[in-house]
Structures are given as C-alpha cells and as structure tokens.
XYZ file of N, CA and C in Angstrom:
732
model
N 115.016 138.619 71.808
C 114.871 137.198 71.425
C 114.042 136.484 72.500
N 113.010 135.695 71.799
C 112.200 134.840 73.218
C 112.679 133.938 73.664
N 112.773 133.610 75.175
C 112.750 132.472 75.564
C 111.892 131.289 75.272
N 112.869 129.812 74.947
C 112.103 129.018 74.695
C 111.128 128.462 75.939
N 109.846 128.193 75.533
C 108.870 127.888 76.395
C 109.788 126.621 77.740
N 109.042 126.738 78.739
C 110.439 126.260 80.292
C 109.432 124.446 79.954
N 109.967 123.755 80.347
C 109.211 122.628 80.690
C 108.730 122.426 81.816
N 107.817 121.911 81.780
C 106.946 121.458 83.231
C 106.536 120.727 83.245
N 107.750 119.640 84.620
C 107.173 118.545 84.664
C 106.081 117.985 85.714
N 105.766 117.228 85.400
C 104.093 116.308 86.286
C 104.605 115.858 87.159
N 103.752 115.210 88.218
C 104.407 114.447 89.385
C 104.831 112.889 88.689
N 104.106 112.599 88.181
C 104.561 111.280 87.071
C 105.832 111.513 86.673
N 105.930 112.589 85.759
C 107.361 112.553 85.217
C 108.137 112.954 86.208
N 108.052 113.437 87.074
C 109.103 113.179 88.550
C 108.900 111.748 88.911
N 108.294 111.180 89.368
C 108.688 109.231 89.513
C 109.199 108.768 88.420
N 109.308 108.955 86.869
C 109.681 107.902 86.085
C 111.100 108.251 86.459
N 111.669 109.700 86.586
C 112.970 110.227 86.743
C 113.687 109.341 87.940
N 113.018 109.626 88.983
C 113.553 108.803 90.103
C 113.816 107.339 89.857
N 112.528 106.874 89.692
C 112.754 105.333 89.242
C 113.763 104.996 87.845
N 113.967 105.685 86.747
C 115.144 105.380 86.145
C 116.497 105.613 86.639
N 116.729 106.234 87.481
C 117.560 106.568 88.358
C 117.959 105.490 88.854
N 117.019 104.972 89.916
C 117.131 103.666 90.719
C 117.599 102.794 89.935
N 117.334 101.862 88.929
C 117.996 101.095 87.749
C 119.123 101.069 87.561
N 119.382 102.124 87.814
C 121.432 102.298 87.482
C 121.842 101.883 88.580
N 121.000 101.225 89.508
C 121.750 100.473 90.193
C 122.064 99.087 90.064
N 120.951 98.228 89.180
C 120.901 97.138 88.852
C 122.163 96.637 88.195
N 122.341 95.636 87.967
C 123.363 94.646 87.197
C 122.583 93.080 87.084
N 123.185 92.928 85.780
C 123.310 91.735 85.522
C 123.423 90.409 86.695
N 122.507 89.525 86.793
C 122.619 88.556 88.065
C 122.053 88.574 89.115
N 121.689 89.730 88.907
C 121.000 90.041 90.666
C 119.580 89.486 91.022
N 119.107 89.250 92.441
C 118.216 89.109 93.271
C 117.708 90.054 93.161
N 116.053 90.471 92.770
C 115.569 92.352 92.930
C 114.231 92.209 93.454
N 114.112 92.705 94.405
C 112.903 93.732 95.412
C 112.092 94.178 94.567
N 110.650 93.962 93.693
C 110.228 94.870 93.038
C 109.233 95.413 94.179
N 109.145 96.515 93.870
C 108.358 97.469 95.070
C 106.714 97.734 94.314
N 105.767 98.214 94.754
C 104.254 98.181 94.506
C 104.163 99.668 94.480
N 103.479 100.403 93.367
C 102.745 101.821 93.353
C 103.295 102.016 91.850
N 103.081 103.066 92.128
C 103.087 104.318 90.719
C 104.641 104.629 90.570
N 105.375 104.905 91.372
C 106.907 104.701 91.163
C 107.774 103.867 90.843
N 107.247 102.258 91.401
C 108.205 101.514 91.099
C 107.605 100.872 90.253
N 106.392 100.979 89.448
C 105.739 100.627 87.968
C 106.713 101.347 87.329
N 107.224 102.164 87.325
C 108.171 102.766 86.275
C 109.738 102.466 86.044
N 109.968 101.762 87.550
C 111.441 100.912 87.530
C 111.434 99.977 87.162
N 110.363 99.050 87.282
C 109.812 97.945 87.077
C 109.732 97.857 85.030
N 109.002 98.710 84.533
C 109.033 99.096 83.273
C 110.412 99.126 82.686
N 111.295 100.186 83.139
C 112.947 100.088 82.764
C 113.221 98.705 83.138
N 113.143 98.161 83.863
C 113.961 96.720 83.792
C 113.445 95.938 82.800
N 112.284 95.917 82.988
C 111.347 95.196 81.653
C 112.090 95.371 80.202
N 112.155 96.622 79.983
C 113.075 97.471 78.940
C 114.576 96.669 78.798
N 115.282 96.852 79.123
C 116.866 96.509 79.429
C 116.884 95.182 79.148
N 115.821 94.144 80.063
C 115.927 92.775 79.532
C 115.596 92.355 78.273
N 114.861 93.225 77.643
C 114.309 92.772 76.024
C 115.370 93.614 75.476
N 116.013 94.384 75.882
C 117.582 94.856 74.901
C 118.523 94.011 75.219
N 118.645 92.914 76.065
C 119.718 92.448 75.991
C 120.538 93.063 77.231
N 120.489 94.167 77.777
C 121.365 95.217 78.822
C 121.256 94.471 80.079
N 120.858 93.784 80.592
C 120.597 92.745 81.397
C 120.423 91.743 81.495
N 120.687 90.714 81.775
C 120.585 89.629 82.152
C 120.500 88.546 83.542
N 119.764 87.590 83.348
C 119.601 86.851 84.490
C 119.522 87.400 85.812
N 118.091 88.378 85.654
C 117.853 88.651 86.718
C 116.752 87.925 87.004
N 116.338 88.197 88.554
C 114.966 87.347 89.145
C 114.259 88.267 90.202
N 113.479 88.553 89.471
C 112.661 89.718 90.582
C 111.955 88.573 91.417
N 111.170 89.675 92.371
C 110.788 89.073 93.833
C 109.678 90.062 94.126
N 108.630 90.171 93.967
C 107.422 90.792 93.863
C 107.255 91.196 95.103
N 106.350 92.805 95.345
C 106.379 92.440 97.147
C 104.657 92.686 96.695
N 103.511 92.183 95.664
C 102.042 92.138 95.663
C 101.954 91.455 94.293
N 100.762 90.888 94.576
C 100.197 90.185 93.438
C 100.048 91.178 92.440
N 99.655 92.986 92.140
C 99.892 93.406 91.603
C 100.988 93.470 90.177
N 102.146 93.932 91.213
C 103.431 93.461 90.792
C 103.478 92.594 90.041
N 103.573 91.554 90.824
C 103.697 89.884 90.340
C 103.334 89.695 88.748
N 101.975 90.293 88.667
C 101.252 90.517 87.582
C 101.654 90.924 86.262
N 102.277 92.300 86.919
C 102.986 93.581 86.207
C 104.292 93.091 85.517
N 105.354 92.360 86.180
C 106.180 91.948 85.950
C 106.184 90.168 85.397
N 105.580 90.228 85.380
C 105.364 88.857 84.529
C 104.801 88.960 83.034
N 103.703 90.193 83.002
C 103.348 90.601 81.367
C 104.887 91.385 80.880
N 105.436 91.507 81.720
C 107.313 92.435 80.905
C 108.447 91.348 80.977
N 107.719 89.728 81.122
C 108.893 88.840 80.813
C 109.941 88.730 81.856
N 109.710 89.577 82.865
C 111.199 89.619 84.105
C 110.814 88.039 84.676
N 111.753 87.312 85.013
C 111.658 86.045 85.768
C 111.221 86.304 87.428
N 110.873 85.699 87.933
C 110.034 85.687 89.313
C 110.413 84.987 89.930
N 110.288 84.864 91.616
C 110.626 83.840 92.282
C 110.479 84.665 93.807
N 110.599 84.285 94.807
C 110.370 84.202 96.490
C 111.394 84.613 97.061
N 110.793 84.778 98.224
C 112.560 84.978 99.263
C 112.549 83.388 99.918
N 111.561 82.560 99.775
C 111.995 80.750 100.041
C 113.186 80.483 100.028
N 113.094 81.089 98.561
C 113.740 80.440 97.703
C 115.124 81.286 97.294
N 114.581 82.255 97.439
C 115.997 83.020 97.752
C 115.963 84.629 98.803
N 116.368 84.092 99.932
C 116.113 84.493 101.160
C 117.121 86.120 101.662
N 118.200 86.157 100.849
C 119.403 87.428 100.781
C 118.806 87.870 99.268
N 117.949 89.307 99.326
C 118.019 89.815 97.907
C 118.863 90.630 97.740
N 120.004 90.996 96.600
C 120.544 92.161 96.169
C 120.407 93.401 96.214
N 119.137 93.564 96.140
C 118.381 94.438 95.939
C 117.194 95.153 95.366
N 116.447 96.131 96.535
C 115.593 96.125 96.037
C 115.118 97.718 95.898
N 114.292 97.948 94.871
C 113.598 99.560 94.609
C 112.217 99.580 94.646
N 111.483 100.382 95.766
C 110.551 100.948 96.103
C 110.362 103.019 95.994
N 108.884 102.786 96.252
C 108.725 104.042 96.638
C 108.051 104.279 97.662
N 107.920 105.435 97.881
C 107.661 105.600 99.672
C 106.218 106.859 99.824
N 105.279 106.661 100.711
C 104.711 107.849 100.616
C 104.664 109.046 101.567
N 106.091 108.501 102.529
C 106.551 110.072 103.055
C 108.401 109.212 103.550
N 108.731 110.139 103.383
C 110.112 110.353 103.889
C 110.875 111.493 104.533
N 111.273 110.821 106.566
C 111.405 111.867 107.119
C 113.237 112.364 107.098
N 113.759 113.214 107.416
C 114.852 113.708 107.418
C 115.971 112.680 107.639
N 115.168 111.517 108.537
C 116.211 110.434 108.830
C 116.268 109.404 108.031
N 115.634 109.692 106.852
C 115.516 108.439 105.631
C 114.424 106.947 106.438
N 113.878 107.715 107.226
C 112.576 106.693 107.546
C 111.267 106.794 107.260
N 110.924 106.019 106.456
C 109.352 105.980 105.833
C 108.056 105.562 105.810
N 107.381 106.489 105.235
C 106.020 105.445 105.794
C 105.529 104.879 104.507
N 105.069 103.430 104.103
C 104.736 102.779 103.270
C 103.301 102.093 103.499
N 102.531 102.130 102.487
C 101.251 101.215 102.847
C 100.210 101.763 101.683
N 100.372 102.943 101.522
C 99.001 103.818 101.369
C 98.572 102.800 100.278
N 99.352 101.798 99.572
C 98.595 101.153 98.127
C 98.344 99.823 98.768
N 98.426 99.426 99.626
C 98.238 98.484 100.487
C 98.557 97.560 100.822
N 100.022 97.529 100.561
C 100.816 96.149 100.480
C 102.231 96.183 101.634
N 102.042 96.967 102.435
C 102.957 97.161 103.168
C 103.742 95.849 104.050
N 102.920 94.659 104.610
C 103.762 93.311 104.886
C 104.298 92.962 104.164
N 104.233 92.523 102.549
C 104.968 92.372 101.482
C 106.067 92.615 101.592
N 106.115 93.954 100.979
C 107.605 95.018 101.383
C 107.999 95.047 102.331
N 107.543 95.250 103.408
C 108.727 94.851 104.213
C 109.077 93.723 104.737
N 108.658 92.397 104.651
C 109.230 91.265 104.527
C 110.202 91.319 103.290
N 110.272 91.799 102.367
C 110.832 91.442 101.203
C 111.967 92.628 101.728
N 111.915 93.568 101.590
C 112.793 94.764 101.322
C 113.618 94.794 103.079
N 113.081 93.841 103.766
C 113.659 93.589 105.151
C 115.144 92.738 104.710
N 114.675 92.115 103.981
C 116.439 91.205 103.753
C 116.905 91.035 102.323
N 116.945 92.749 101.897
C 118.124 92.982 100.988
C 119.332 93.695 101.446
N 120.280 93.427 100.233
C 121.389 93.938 101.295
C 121.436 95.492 100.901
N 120.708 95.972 99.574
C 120.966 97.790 99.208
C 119.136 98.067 99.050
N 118.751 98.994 99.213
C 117.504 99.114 99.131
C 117.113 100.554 99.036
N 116.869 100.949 97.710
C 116.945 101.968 97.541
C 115.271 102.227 97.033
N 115.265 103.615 97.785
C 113.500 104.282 97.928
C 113.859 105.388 96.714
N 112.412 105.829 95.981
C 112.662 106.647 94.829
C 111.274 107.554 95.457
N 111.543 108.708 95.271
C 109.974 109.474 95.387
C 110.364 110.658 94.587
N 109.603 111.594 94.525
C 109.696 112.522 94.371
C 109.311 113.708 95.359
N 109.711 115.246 95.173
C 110.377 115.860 96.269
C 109.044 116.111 97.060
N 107.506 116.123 96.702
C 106.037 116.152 97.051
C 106.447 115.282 98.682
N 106.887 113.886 98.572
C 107.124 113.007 99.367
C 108.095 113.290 100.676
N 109.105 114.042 100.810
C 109.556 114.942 102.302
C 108.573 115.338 102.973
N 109.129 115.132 104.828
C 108.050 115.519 105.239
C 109.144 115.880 106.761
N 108.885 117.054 107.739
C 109.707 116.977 108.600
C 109.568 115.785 109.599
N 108.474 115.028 109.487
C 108.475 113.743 110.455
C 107.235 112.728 110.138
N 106.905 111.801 110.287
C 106.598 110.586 110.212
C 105.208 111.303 110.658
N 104.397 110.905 109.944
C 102.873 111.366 109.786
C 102.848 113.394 109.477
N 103.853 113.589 108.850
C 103.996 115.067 109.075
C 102.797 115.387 107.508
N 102.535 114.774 106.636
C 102.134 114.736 105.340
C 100.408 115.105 105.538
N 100.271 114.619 106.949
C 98.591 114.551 107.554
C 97.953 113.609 106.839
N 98.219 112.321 105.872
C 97.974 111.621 105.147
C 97.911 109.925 105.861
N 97.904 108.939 105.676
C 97.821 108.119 106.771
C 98.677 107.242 106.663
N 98.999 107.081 107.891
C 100.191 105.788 108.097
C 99.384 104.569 108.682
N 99.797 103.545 107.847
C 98.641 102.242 107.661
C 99.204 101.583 108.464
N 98.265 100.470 109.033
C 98.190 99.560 110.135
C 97.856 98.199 109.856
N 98.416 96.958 109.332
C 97.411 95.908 109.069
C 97.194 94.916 109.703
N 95.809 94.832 109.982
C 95.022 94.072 111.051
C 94.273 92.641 111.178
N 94.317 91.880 111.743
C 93.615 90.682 111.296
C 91.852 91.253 110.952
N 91.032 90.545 110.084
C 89.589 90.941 109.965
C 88.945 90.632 111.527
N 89.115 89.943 112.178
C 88.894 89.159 113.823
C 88.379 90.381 114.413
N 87.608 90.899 114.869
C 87.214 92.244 115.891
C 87.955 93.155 115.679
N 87.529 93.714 114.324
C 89.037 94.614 113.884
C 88.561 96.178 114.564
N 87.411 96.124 114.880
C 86.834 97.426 115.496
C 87.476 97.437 117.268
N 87.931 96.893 117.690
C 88.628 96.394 119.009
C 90.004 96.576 118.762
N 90.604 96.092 118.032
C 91.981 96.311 117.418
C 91.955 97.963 117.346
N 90.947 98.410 116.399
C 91.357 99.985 115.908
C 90.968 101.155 117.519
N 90.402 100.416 118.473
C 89.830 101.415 119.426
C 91.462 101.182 120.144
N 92.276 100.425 120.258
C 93.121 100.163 121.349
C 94.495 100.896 120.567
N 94.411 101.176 119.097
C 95.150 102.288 118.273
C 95.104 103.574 118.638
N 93.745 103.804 118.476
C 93.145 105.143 118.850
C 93.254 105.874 120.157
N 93.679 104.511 121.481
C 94.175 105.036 122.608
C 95.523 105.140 122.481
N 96.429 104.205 121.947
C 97.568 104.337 121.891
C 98.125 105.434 121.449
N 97.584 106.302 120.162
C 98.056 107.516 119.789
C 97.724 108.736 120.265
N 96.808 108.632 121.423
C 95.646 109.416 121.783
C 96.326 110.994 121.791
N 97.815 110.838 122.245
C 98.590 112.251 122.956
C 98.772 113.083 121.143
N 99.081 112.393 120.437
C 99.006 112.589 119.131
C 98.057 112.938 118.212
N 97.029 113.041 118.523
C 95.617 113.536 118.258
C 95.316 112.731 117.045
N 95.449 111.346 117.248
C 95.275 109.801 116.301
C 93.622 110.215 115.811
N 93.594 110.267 114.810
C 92.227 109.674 114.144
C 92.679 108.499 113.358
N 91.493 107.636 113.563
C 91.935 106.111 113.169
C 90.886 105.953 112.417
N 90.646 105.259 111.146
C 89.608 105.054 110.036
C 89.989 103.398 109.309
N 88.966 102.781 109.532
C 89.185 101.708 108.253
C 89.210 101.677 106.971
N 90.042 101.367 106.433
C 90.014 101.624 105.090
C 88.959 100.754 104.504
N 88.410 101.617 103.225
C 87.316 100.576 102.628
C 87.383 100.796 101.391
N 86.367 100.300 100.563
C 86.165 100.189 98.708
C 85.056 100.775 98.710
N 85.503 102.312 97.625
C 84.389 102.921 96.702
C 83.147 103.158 97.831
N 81.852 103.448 97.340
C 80.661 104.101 97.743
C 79.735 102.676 98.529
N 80.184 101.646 98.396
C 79.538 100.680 99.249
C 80.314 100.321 100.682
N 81.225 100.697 100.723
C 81.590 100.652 102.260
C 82.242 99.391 102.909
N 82.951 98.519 101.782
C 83.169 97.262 102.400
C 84.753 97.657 102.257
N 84.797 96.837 103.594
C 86.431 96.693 103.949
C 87.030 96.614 102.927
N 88.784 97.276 102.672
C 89.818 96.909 102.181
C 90.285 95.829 102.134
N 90.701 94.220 101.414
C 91.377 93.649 101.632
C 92.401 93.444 101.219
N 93.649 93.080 101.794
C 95.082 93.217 101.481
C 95.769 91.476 100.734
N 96.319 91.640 100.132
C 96.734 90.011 99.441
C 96.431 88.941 100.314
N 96.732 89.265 101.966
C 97.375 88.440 103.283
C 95.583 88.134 103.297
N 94.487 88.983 102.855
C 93.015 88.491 103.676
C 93.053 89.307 104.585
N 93.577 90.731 105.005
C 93.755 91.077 105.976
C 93.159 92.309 106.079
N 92.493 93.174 107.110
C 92.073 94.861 106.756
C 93.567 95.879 107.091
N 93.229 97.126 106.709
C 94.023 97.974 106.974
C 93.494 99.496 107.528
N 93.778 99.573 109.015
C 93.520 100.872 109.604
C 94.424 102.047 109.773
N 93.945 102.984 108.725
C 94.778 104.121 108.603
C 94.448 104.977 109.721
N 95.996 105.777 110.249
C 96.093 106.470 111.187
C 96.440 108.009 110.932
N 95.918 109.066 111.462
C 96.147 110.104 110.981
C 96.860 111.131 112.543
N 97.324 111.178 112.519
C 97.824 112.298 113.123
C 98.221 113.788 112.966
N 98.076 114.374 114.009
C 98.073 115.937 114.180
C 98.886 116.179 114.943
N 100.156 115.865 115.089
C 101.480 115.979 115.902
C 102.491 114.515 115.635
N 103.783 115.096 115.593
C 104.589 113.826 115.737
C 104.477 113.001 117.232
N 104.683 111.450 116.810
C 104.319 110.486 117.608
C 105.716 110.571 118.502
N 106.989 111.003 118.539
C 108.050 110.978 118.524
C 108.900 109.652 118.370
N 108.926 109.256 119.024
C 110.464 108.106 118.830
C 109.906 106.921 118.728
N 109.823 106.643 117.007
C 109.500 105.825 115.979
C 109.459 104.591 116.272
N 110.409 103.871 116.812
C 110.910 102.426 117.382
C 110.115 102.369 118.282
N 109.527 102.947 119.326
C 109.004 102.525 120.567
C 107.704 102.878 120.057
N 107.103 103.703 119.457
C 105.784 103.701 118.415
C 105.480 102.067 117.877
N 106.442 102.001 116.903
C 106.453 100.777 116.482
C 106.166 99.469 117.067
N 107.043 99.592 117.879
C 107.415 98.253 119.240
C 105.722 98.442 119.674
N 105.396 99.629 120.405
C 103.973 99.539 120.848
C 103.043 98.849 120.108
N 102.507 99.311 118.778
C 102.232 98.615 117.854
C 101.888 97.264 117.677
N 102.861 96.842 117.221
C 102.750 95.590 116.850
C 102.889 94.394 118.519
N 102.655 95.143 119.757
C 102.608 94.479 120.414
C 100.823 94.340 121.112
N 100.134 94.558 120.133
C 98.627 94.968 120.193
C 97.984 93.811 119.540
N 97.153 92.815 120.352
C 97.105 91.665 119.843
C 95.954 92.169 118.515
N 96.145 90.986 117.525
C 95.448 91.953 116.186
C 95.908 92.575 115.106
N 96.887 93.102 115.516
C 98.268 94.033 114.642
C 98.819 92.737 114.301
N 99.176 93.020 112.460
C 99.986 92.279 111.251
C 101.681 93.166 111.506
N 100.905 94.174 110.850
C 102.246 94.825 110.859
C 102.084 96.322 110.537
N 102.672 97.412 110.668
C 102.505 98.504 110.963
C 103.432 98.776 109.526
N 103.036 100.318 108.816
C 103.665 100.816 107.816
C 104.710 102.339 107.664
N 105.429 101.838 109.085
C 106.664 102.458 109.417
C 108.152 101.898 109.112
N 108.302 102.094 107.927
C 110.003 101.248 107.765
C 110.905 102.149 108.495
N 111.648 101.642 109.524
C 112.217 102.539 110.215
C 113.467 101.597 110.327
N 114.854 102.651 109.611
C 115.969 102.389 109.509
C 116.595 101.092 108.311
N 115.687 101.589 107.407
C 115.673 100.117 106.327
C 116.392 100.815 104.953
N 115.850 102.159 104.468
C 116.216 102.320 103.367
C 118.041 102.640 103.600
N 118.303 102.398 102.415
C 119.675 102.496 102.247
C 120.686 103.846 101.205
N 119.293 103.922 100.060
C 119.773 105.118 99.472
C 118.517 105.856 99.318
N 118.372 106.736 99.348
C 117.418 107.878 99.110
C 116.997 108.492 97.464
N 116.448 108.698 96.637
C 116.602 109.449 95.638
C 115.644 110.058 95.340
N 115.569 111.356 94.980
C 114.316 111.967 94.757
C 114.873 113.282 93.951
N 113.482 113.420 92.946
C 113.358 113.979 92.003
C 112.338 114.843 92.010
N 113.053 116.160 91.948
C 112.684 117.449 91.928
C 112.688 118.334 90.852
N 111.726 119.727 90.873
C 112.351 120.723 89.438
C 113.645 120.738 89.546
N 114.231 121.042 89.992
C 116.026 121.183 90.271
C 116.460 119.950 89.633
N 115.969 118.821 89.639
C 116.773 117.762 89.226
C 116.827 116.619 90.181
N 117.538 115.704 89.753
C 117.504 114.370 90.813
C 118.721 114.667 91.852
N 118.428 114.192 93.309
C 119.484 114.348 94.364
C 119.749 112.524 94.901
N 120.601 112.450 95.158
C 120.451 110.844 95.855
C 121.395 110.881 97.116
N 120.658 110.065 98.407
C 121.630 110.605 99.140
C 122.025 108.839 99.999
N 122.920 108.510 99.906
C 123.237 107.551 100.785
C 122.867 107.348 102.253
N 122.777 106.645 103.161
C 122.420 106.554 104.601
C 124.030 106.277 105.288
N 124.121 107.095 106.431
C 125.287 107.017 106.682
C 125.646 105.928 107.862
C-alpha cells in the first residue's frame, strides 16, 4: 500500500503557523504590539480575521511602522499610540535571529526604534519565527544586525562602529535602495548601518551600552532581555517556550 504523499511546508507556512499560534494569546480588551515583517503580517491577518467574526472584541492595536499602521487599518483593527496608552498588554513580533537566551536581533525590515519603543512597555511579548531563525549567538546567522543612525555624517558614525567591533571582524555597510544607491530611509528620517560579524561580540549589554553611547547612534537592533515567550515553528511542529 502507498504512502500518502508527506507535506512540505514553505518557510511562509512556518510563520503563518507561528503567528497563529501567537493569537491564542490575545483576548478580548487588550492593548496589542503589532510587530512589522512577514510574520507578524500573518498575526496581524488572524486578528483582522477574529474581529470580523465577532471572536474579539475591543481591541486597539499599536503599530510599531507606518507599514503596519497601513496594514492594519485596511483589516478594520482600531489604532492608537503608546501616548495614549503607554502599558501595552501585549505584543507579537518576529525576530530575525534568536539566540539560546531568547535575545534577538530585529531591524532587518527596518523598523527596529518602533519596536522597541513599543514592545519595550508591554507587559507579555511574545516573538514568533520559525526554526531557520535560531542561531547559537547574536550575529551567529552572518546576516546583519542593524544600527540606526542620524543622516548627519553618517560615514563618521559608521567608521567609529567599525572600530568598535573591530575584535569581531565587524564589516559595516549602509544600507541602501535597489541599483541607484541611495540611502535607506527609516519612518524616523533616519539611515541604517548594518553590521556583520565573523565571531560573537560577547556580552550583549555592554555591546549595546557601547553602542548607543556613540554620538549619532538612534538605536541599535539588539532586543536584549525583552521577549517573554518564544514560539517557533518547525517540521516537527510548533514548540513555545516561556522565559524564565
């Protein structure tokens, strides 16, 4: 007798998994974090969903990009600030690496001040990826961990990066648009210098702290010690792991 053909899923259908996942955390009433990318377009979508069934109610998302903002306003979800409401419930993102200690690096879509102003003062905050997204440490992916910079002598800003990581074998690049070569800009008006490394930086906080103590530096796209639940979706299935 044959086996029926196995399924195989996409990296897509690993984020919608995760991100419906995340949802079951929602309730009725809540303050919500919507997070920016390809993952949390799909949580973002389920909530969209739920409120036109009725399965929810009176919620008020909190955009962390004009993207978003966008996104969730053509799906009817109500909108509003942390002004205005400053303690969110909660919020669901995705991440584009996550190290063993549930600390992540966020930016690569370019909205990383957003989120973490926003996803800085909820009280549950749960990251969705899929299992592609593990990494044994913070730049371990060889992919870049973003930096955002005022436009002001941003070539001065990125040389004083490039020393800072130097032991780390930092390559530092501005991000730009397509085949003409013009800077990235971020919602804030701001550029973003991706950092690449070829060794861990080690101890994240004092990375950080360095960082953003570099006149020039917005804010760096290391959430370190923020997420709250973990979930990720693999062939095996979805795992979720709490922060202890």
């Amino acid at each position: 007798m044959s086996q029926p053909p196995q399924l195989i899923l996409t990296q897509d259908d690993l984020k919608k998994i995760a991100a419906y996942k995340a949802v079951e955390f929602v309730e009725s009433g809540m303050v919500l974090g919507l997070g920016t990318g390809a993952t949390a377009k799909h949580a973002i979508d389920r909530i969209g969903e739920l409120l036109r069934q009725g399965k929810l109610v009176n919620v008020i998302g909190i955009p962390t990009s004009t993207k978003t903002h966008e996104h969730a306003l053509s799906l009817g979800i109500p909108l509003s600030d942390i002004d205005t409401h400053p303690v969110i419930d909660l919020a669901i993102d995705g991440a584009d690496e996550v190290d063993p200690d549930m600390n992540l690096v966020k930016g690569r879509g370019g909205s990383l001040l957003q989120e973490k102003m926003i996803e800085g003062c909820c009280k549950k905050f749960v990251v969705i990826v899929d299992e592609s997204k593990l990494v044994d440490y913070i730049g371990g992916s060889g992919l870049a961990m973003p930096v955002e910079i005022v436009p002001f002598c941003w070539k001065f800003t990125t040389s004083k990066l490039q020393i800072l990581f130097k032991e780390a074998g930092c390559v530092v690049k501005l991000r730009v648009l397509g085949e003409n070569g013009n800077p990235y800009v971020t919602d804030n008006e701001n550029y973003i210098i991706d950092l690449y490394f070829n060794k861990s930086i080690g101890d994240l906080r004092a990375a950080g702290d360095a960082v953003l103590r570099l006149a020039g530096v917005v804010e760096h796209g290391m959430f370190i010690d923020m997420a709250t639940t973990l979930i990720v979706a693999g062939e095996l299935g979805v795992t979720v792991r709490n922060k202890c």
